[in-house]
Each structure stands twice: as structure tokens, then as C-alpha cells.
PDB file of C-alpha atoms in Angstrom:
ATOM      1  CA  MET A   1     -21.284 -37.074  -2.948  1.00 74.00           C
ATOM      2  CA  LYS A   2     -24.198 -36.788  -3.626  1.00 82.00           C
ATOM      3  CA  ILE A   3     -26.052 -34.506  -1.815  1.00 84.00           C
ATOM      4  CA  GLU A   4     -30.362 -34.607  -4.255  1.00 88.00           C
ATOM      5  CA  PRO A   5     -31.303 -37.648  -2.737  1.00 92.00           C
ATOM      6  CA  LEU A   6     -30.174 -37.075   0.741  1.00 92.00           C
ATOM      7  CA  ILE A   7     -31.869 -33.600   0.909  1.00 92.00           C
ATOM      8  CA  LYS A   8     -35.196 -35.910  -0.886  1.00 93.00           C
ATOM      9  CA  LEU A   9     -34.708 -38.671   2.573  1.00 95.00           C
ATOM     10  CA  VAL A  10     -34.780 -34.857   4.811  1.00 95.00           C
ATOM     11  CA  ASN A  11     -37.400 -33.343   3.260  1.00 94.00           C
ATOM     12  CA  GLU A  12     -39.640 -36.193   2.671  1.00 95.00           C
ATOM     13  CA  ALA A  13     -37.871 -36.665   6.891  1.00 95.00           C
ATOM     14  CA  LEU A  14     -39.327 -33.422   7.465  1.00 94.00           C
ATOM     15  CA  ALA A  15     -42.689 -33.554   5.514  1.00 94.00           C
ATOM     16  CA  ALA A  16     -43.431 -36.977   8.464  1.00 94.00           C
ATOM     17  CA  GLN A  17     -43.187 -34.793  10.581  1.00 91.00           C
ATOM     18  CA  GLY A  18     -45.763 -32.370   8.990  1.00 89.00           C
ATOM     19  CA  GLY A  19     -42.553 -29.854   9.046  1.00 89.00           C
ATOM     20  CA  GLY A  20     -40.071 -28.446   5.580  1.00 85.00           C
ATOM     21  CA  PRO A  21     -39.580 -28.391   3.042  1.00 90.00           C
ATOM     22  CA  PHE A  22     -35.518 -27.655   3.928  1.00 89.00           C
ATOM     23  CA  ILE A  23     -35.389 -25.228   0.969  1.00 87.00           C
ATOM     24  CA  GLN A  24     -31.877 -25.302  -1.064  1.00 83.00           C
ATOM     25  CA  GLY A  25     -29.198 -22.569  -1.036  1.00 80.00           C
ATOM     26  CA  PRO A  26     -25.577 -23.095  -1.204  1.00 66.00           C
ATOM     27  CA  PHE A  27     -23.595 -26.117  -1.170  1.00 62.00           C
ATOM     28  CA  VAL A  28     -19.936 -26.800  -0.184  1.00 61.00           C
ATOM     29  CA  GLU A  29     -17.782 -30.219   0.311  1.00 57.00           C
ATOM     30  CA  ALA A  30     -14.931 -30.735   1.992  1.00 52.00           C
ATOM     31  CA  ASP A  31     -12.271 -33.203   3.828  1.00 47.00           C
ATOM     32  CA  THR A  32     -12.001 -31.989   6.504  1.00 47.00           C
ATOM     33  CA  ASP A  33      -9.839 -33.997   6.812  1.00 49.00           C
ATOM     34  CA  ARG A  34      -7.515 -37.353   6.146  1.00 44.00           C
ATOM     35  CA  ASP A  35      -9.776 -40.142   7.958  1.00 45.00           C
ATOM     36  CA  ALA A  36     -13.024 -37.754   7.823  1.00 51.00           C
ATOM     37  CA  ASN A  37     -15.680 -36.172   4.943  1.00 83.00           C
ATOM     38  CA  GLU A  38     -17.854 -33.581   4.983  1.00 84.00           C
ATOM     39  CA  ALA A  39     -20.371 -32.804   2.284  1.00 86.00           C
ATOM     40  CA  VAL A  40     -22.686 -28.353   4.224  1.00 88.00           C
ATOM     41  CA  VAL A  41     -25.949 -27.968   2.535  1.00 89.00           C
ATOM     42  CA  THR A  42     -26.767 -24.699   3.515  1.00 90.00           C
ATOM     43  CA  GLY A  43     -30.854 -23.503   2.860  1.00 91.00           C
ATOM     44  CA  LYS A  44     -33.764 -21.978   4.414  1.00 92.00           C
ATOM     45  CA  LEU A  45     -36.159 -23.697   7.192  1.00 91.00           C
ATOM     46  CA  GLY A  46     -38.417 -21.892   8.622  1.00 86.00           C
ATOM     47  CA  GLY A  47     -37.841 -18.052   8.016  1.00 88.00           C
ATOM     48  CA  ARG A  48     -34.480 -19.202   8.845  1.00 92.00           C
ATOM     49  CA  ASP A  49     -30.496 -20.169   7.414  1.00 92.00           C
ATOM     50  CA  VAL A  50     -29.634 -23.240   8.717  1.00 94.00           C
ATOM     51  CA  SER A  51     -27.049 -25.673   7.036  1.00 93.00           C
ATOM     52  CA  LEU A  52     -26.449 -29.881   7.343  1.00 93.00           C
ATOM     53  CA  THR A  53     -23.962 -31.169   6.849  1.00 92.00           C
ATOM     54  CA  PHE A  54     -23.421 -34.960   5.853  1.00 92.00           C
ATOM     55  CA  HIS A  55     -20.084 -36.967   8.179  1.00 91.00           C
ATOM     56  CA  VAL A  56     -18.220 -39.174   6.979  1.00 89.00           C
ATOM     57  CA  ASN A  57     -15.854 -40.988   9.535  1.00 84.00           C
ATOM     58  CA  SER A  58     -14.197 -43.439   7.417  1.00 76.00           C
ATOM     59  CA  GLY A  59     -12.255 -45.251   9.734  1.00 72.00           C
ATOM     60  CA  LYS A  60     -14.936 -46.982  11.314  1.00 75.00           C
ATOM     61  CA  ALA A  61     -16.341 -50.017   9.308  1.00 72.00           C
ATOM     62  CA  GLU A  62     -19.838 -49.244  10.460  1.00 81.00           C
ATOM     63  CA  HIS A  63     -21.831 -46.039  11.517  1.00 82.00           C
ATOM     64  CA  ALA A  64     -19.544 -44.319  10.260  1.00 89.00           C
ATOM     65  CA  TYR A  65     -22.131 -41.638   8.392  1.00 92.00           C
ATOM     66  CA  LEU A  66     -23.592 -39.433  10.990  1.00 94.00           C
ATOM     67  CA  VAL A  67     -26.581 -36.176   9.633  1.00 95.00           C
ATOM     68  CA  SER A  68     -26.922 -32.813  11.518  1.00 95.00           C
ATOM     69  CA  PHE A  69     -28.221 -30.108  11.401  1.00 94.00           C
ATOM     70  CA  VAL A  70     -27.678 -26.350  12.407  1.00 95.00           C
ATOM     71  CA  ASP A  71     -29.424 -22.716  12.961  1.00 96.00           C
ATOM     72  CA  ASP A  72     -27.214 -21.228  11.356  1.00 94.00           C
ATOM     73  CA  ALA A  73     -27.370 -16.871  13.178  1.00 95.00           C
ATOM     74  CA  THR A  74     -27.399 -19.060  16.623  1.00 95.00           C
ATOM     75  CA  GLY A  75     -25.141 -21.770  15.941  1.00 95.00           C
ATOM     76  CA  THR A  76     -28.123 -23.771  18.245  1.00 95.00           C
ATOM     77  CA  HIS A  77     -27.405 -27.519  16.713  1.00 95.00           C
ATOM     78  CA  LEU A  78     -30.779 -28.904  16.062  1.00 95.00           C
ATOM     79  CA  GLY A  79     -32.081 -31.932  17.069  1.00 94.00           C
ATOM     80  CA  GLY A  80     -30.056 -35.141  17.191  1.00 91.00           C
ATOM     81  CA  GLY A  81     -28.671 -37.988  15.867  1.00 90.00           C
ATOM     82  CA  GLU A  82     -26.315 -40.634  16.673  1.00 92.00           C
ATOM     83  CA  PRO A  83     -23.964 -42.115  13.134  1.00 93.00           C
ATOM     84  CA  GLN A  84     -25.591 -45.090  11.252  1.00 94.00           C
ATOM     85  CA  SER A  85     -24.649 -47.121   8.872  1.00 93.00           C
ATOM     86  CA  THR A  86     -25.754 -45.576   5.974  1.00 93.00           C
ATOM     87  CA  PHE A  87     -27.275 -41.640   5.409  1.00 95.00           C
ATOM     88  CA  ALA A  88     -30.682 -42.594   4.691  1.00 96.00           C
ATOM     89  CA  ASP A  89     -30.886 -44.795   8.273  1.00 96.00           C
ATOM     90  CA  SER A  90     -29.122 -41.066   9.553  1.00 96.00           C
ATOM     91  CA  ILE A  91     -31.234 -38.963   8.026  1.00 97.00           C
ATOM     92  CA  SER A  92     -34.628 -41.641   8.946  1.00 96.00           C
ATOM     93  CA  ALA A  93     -32.992 -41.624  12.920  1.00 96.00           C
ATOM     94  CA  TYR A  94     -32.244 -38.341  13.049  1.00 97.00           C
ATOM     95  CA  LYS A  95     -34.945 -36.411  15.870  1.00 96.00           C
ATOM     96  CA  TRP A  96     -36.378 -34.132  13.425  1.00 95.00           C
ATOM     97  CA  ASN A  97     -39.573 -33.308  15.389  1.00 94.00           C
ATOM     98  CA  THR A  98     -36.712 -32.466  17.875  1.00 95.00           C
ATOM     99  CA  ALA A  99     -35.146 -29.967  15.843  1.00 95.00           C
ATOM    100  CA  LEU A 100     -38.744 -28.549  14.173  1.00 94.00           C
ATOM    101  CA  ALA A 101     -39.556 -27.629  18.417  1.00 94.00           C
ATOM    102  CA  GLU A 102     -36.102 -26.089  18.268  1.00 95.00           C
ATOM    103  CA  LEU A 103     -36.014 -24.221  15.081  1.00 93.00           C
ATOM    104  CA  LYS A 104     -40.011 -22.736  15.992  1.00 92.00           C
ATOM    105  CA  GLU A 105     -38.493 -21.885  19.725  1.00 93.00           C
ATOM    106  CA  LEU A 106     -36.280 -19.840  18.313  1.00 91.00           C
ATOM    107  CA  GLY A 107     -38.102 -18.220  15.970  1.00 79.00           C
TER     108      GLY A 107
END
């Protein structure tokens, strides 16, 4: 999974909401099981340690791509998203404005 283009799309989505950038840290890629693949990217946003997870459910024909965003210190899922037909669609549909507001509340 190529992460750099996905991070670029995330940063564009964050910028459109007046936030960001997500500053990429270590990257970990792991097969979570034989039917799903994940890539986890840790980094910083708004001075907080956060993780972005890109998940592919290879058992689904459509709406198999999901993005999730978590505050590392609290484990709080920020914003929200539903699986889409591509990562670009999932990033575009993600509730980044909600994620930024929730991150701000965490301090």
C-alpha cells in the first residue's frame, strides 16, 4: 500500500477544513488477518500524537476502503467515516471538521 499519496489527500482534506497538516511519523504495515489489510501511520496533528489507519476489507466487492483517525493518548476515535469504494473517496467523505473539533477539545 502506497502511503504517501494517501497522506497527501488527508492533508488536503484537513487544509480544506482549516486544519493540519498531519505530520507523518513512523509507518507500520500489517496484515491483520487473511481477509483484511491495514496500514497504520503514526504522527502529529495539533501537537498531539495521532494514528491514521487505512483498512481494506478484501472480502467486499465495493465499499471496502476505510480510514480511521485516533488520538493515541486517549484512544479516542476522531471524526468518523464509512467504508467507500476507494481510499480517495473514504478520505473525501471523512468528517475531518468533526475530527479537528474533537482533537481541539482534547487539548
